[in-house]
mmCIF file of C-alpha atoms in Angstrom:
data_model
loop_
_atom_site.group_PDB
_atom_site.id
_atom_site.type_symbol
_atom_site.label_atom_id
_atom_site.label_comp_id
_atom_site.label_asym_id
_atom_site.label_seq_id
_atom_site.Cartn_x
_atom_site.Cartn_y
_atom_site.Cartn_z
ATOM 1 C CA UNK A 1 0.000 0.000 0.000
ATOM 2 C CA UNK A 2 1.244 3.618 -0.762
ATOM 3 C CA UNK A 3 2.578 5.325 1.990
ATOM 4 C CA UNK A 4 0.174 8.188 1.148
ATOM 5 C CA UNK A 5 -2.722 6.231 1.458
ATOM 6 C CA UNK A 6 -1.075 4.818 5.006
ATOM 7 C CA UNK A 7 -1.038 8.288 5.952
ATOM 8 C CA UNK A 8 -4.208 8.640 4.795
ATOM 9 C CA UNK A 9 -5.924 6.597 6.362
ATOM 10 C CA UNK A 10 -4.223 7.557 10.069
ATOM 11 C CA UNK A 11 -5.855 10.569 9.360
ATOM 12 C CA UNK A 12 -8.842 9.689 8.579
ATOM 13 C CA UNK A 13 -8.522 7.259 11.638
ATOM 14 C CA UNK A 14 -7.461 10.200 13.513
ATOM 15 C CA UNK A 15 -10.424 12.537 13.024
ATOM 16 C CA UNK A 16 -12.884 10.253 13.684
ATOM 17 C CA UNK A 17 -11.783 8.904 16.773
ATOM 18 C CA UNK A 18 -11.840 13.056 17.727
ATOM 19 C CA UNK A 19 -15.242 12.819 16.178
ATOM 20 C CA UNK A 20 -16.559 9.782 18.006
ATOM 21 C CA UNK A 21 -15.174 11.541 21.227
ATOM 22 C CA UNK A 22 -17.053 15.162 20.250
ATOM 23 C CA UNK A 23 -20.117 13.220 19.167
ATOM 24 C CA UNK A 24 -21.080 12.049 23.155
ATOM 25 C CA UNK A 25 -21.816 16.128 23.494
ATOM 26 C CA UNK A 26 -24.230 15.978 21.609
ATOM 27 C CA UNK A 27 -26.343 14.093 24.480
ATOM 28 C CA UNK A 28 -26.692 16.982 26.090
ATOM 29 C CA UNK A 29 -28.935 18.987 23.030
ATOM 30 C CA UNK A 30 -31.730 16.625 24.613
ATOM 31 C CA UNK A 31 -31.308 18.064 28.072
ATOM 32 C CA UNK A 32 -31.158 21.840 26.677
ATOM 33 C CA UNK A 33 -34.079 21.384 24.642
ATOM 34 C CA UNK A 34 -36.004 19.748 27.644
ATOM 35 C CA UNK A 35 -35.077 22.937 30.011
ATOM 36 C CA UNK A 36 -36.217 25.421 27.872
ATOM 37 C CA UNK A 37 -39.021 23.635 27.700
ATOM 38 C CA UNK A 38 -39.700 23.985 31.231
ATOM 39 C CA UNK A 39 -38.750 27.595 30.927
ATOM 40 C CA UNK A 40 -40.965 28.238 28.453
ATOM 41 C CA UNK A 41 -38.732 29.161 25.971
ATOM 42 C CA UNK A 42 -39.115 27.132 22.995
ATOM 43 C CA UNK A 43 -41.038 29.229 20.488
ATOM 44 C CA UNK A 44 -39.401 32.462 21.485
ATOM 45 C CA UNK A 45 -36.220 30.006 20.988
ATOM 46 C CA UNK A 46 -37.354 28.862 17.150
ATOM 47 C CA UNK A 47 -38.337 32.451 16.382
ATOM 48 C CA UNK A 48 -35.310 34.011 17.134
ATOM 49 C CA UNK A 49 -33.315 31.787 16.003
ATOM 50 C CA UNK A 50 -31.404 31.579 12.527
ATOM 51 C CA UNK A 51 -31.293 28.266 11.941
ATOM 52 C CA UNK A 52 -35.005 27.634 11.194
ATOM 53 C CA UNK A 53 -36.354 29.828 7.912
ATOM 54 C CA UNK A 54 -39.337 31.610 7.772
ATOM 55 C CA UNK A 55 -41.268 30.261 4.717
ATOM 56 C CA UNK A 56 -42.111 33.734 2.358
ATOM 57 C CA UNK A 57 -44.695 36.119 3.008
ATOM 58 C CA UNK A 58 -44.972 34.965 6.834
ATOM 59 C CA UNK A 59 -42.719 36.932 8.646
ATOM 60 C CA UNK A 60 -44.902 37.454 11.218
ATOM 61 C CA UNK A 61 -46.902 34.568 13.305
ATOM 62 C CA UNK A 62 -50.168 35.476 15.054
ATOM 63 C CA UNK A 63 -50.739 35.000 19.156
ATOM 64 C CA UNK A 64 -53.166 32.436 18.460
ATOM 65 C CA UNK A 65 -50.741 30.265 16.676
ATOM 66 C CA UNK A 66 -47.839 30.639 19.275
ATOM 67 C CA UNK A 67 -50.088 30.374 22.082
ATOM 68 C CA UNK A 68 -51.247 26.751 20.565
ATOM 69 C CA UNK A 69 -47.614 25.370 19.886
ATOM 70 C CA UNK A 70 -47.206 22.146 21.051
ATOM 71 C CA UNK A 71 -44.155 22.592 23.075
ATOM 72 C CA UNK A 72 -43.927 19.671 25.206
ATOM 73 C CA UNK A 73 -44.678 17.496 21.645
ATOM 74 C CA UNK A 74 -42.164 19.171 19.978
ATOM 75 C CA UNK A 75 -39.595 19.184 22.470
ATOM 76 C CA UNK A 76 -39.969 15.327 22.865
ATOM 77 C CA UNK A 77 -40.327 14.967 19.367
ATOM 78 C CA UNK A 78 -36.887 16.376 18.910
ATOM 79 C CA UNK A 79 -35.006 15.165 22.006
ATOM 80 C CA UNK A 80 -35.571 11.329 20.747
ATOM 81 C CA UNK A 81 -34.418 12.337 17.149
ATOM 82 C CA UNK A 82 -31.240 13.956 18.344
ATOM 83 C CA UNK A 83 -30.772 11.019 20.525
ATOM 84 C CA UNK A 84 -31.267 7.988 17.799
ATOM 85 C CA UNK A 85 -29.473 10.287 15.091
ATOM 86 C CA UNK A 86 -26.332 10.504 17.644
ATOM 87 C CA UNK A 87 -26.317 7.025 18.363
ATOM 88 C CA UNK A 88 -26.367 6.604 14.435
ATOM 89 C CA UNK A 89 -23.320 8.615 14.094
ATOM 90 C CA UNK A 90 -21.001 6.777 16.888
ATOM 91 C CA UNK A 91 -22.262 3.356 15.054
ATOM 92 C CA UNK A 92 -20.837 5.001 12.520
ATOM 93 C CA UNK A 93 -17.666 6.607 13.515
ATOM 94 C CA UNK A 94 -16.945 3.385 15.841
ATOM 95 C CA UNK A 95 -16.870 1.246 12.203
ATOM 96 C CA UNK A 96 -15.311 4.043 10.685
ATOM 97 C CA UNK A 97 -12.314 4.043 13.014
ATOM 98 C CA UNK A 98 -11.665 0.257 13.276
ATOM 99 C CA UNK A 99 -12.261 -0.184 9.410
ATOM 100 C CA UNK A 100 -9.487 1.906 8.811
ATOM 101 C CA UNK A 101 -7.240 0.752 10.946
ATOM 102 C CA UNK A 102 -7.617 -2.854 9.677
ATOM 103 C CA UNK A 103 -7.027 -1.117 6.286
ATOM 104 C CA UNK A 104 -3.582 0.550 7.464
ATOM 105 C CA UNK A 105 -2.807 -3.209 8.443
ATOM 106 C CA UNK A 106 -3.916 -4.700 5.320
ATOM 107 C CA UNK A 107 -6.527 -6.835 6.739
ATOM 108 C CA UNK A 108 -8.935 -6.231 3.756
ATOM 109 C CA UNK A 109 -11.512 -9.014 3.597
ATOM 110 C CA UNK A 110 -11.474 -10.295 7.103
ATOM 111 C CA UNK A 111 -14.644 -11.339 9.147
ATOM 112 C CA UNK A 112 -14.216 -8.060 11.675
ATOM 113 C CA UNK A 113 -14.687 -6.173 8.659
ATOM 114 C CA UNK A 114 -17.715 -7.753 7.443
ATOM 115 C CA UNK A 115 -18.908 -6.999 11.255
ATOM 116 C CA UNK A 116 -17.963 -3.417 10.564
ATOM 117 C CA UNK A 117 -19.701 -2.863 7.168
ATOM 118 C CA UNK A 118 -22.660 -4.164 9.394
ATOM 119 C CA UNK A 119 -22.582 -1.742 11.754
ATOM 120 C CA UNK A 120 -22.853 1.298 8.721
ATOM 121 C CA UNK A 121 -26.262 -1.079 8.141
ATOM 122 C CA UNK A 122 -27.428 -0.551 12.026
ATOM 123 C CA UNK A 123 -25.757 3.133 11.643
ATOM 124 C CA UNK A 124 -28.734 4.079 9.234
ATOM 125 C CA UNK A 125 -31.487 1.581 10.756
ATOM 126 C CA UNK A 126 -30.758 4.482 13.794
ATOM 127 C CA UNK A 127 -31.214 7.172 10.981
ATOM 128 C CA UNK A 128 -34.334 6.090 9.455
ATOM 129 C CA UNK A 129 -34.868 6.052 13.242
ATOM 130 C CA UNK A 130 -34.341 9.007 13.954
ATOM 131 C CA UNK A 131 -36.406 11.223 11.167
ATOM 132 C CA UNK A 132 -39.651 10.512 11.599
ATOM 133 C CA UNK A 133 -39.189 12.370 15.049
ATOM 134 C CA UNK A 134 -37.137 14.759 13.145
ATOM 135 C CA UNK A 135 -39.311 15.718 10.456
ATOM 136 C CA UNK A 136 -41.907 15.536 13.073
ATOM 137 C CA UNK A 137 -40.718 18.443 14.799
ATOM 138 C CA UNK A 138 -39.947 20.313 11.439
ATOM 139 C CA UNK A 139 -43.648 19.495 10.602
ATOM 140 C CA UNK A 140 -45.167 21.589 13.524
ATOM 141 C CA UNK A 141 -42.599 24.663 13.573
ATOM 142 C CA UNK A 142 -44.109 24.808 10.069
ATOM 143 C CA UNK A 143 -47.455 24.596 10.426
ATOM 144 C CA UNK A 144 -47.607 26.559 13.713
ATOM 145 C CA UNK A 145 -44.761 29.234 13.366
ATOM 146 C CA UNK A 146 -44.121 29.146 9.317
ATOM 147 C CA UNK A 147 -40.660 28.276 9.682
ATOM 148 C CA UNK A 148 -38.384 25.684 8.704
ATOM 149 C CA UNK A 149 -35.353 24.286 10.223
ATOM 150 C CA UNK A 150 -32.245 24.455 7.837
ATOM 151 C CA UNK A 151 -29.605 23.926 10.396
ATOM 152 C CA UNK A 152 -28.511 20.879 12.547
ATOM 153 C CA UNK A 153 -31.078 17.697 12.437
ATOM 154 C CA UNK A 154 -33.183 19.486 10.125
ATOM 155 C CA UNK A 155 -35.074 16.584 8.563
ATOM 156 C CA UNK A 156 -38.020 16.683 6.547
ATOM 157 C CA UNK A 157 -40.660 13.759 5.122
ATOM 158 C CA UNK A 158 -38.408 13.650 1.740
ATOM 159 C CA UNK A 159 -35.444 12.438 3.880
ATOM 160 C CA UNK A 160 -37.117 9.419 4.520
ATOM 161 C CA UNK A 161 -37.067 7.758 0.808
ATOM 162 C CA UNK A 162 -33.229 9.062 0.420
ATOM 163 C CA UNK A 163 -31.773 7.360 3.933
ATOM 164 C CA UNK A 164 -33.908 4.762 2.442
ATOM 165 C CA UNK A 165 -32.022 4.642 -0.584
ATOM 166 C CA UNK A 166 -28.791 4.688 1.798
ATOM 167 C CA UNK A 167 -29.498 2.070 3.005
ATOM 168 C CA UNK A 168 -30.268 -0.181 0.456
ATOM 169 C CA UNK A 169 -26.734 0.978 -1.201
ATOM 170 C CA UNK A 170 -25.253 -0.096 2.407
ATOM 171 C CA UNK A 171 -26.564 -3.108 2.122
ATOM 172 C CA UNK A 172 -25.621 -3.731 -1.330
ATOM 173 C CA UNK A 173 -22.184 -2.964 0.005
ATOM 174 C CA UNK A 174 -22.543 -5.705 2.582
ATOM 175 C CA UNK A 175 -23.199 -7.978 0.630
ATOM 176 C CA UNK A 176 -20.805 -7.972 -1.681
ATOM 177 C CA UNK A 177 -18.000 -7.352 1.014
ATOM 178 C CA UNK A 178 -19.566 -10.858 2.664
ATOM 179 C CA UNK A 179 -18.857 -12.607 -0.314
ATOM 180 C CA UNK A 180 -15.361 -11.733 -0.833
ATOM 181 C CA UNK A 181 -14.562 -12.405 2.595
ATOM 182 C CA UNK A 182 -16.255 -15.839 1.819
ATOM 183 C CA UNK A 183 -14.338 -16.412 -1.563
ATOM 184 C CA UNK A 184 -11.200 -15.313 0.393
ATOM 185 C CA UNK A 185 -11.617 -17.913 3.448
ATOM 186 C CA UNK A 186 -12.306 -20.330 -0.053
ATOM 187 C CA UNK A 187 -9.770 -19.958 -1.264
ATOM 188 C CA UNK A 188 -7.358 -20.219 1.849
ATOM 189 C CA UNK A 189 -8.937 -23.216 2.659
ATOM 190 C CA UNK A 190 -7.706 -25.036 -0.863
ATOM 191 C CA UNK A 191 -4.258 -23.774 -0.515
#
């Protein structure tokens, strides 16, 4: 193997163990979403802030419609999101790092591995998890406040079909990664 690709890969390996450390943060969005809630704070919170879009020509949201958010829905609605899509992203970052250090070692088509391309599989089982809650959430800021979320874990109904998609490509990639690791063991075996 190239040594640029050696290096490579320790970098790679690098940033997402940093990642995978950074990533058990994000538990606590859950907990901050849950105290404003108890504050009161989460409309004045999505109204105010720039990472949710107001959808053109409603700038401004009626009294009615603020008084009648669903706060408490919402709130849970998002906590479990940010919580399955989280777990989805150490699954992820946990394969990540241990797939590329068996690639440094050139252990290509080994049975770990084939336990590792699983994991990306169970990695975006969590996702398609995850945004129904997600989209959820976006659903109500939109019909109550007329805003969108366009920042972090902002998931809408189209998402769906596409980590869909994912994972049927994941699995695709499974597969065939289980049958070379078969062929390889094969062909050991008649050596």
């Amino acid at each position: 193997m190239p040594k640029l690709l050696n290096r490579a890969l320790l970098v790679v390996s690098f940033l997402a163990q940093i990642s995978f450390v950074i990533s058990w943060i994000g538990f606590c969005i859950p907990v901050y979403f849950i105290y404003q809630a108890l504050k009161g704070n989460v409309v004045s919170n999505i109204l105010d802030n720039n990472d949710f879009q107001v959808i053109s020509n409603h700038a401004h949201v009626s009294l009615t419609d603020i008084d009648h958010f669903p706060a408490y829905i919402y709130t849970a609605l998002v906590s479990i999101g940010v919580i399955l899509a989280i777990i989805a992203v150490l699954y992820e970052l946990k394969a990540l790092v241990k797939i590329t250090v068996n690639l440094n070692q050139k252990r290509y088509f080994t049975t770990e591995n084939v336990k590792l391309v699983w994991l990306f599989i169970v990695s975006q089982l969590y996702t398609l998890a995850a945004d129904p809650f997600l989209a959820g959430a976006n659903q109500l800021t939109r019909t109550y406040l007329d805003r969108i979320k366009i920042g972090d874990f902002s998931v809408t109904w189209s998402d769906i079909p596409e980590d869909l998609v994912g994972l049927v490509i994941i699995s695709v990639i499974y597969i065939l990664f289980k049958m070379a690791e078969q062929m390889k063991r094969e062909n050991e075996l008649t050596v």
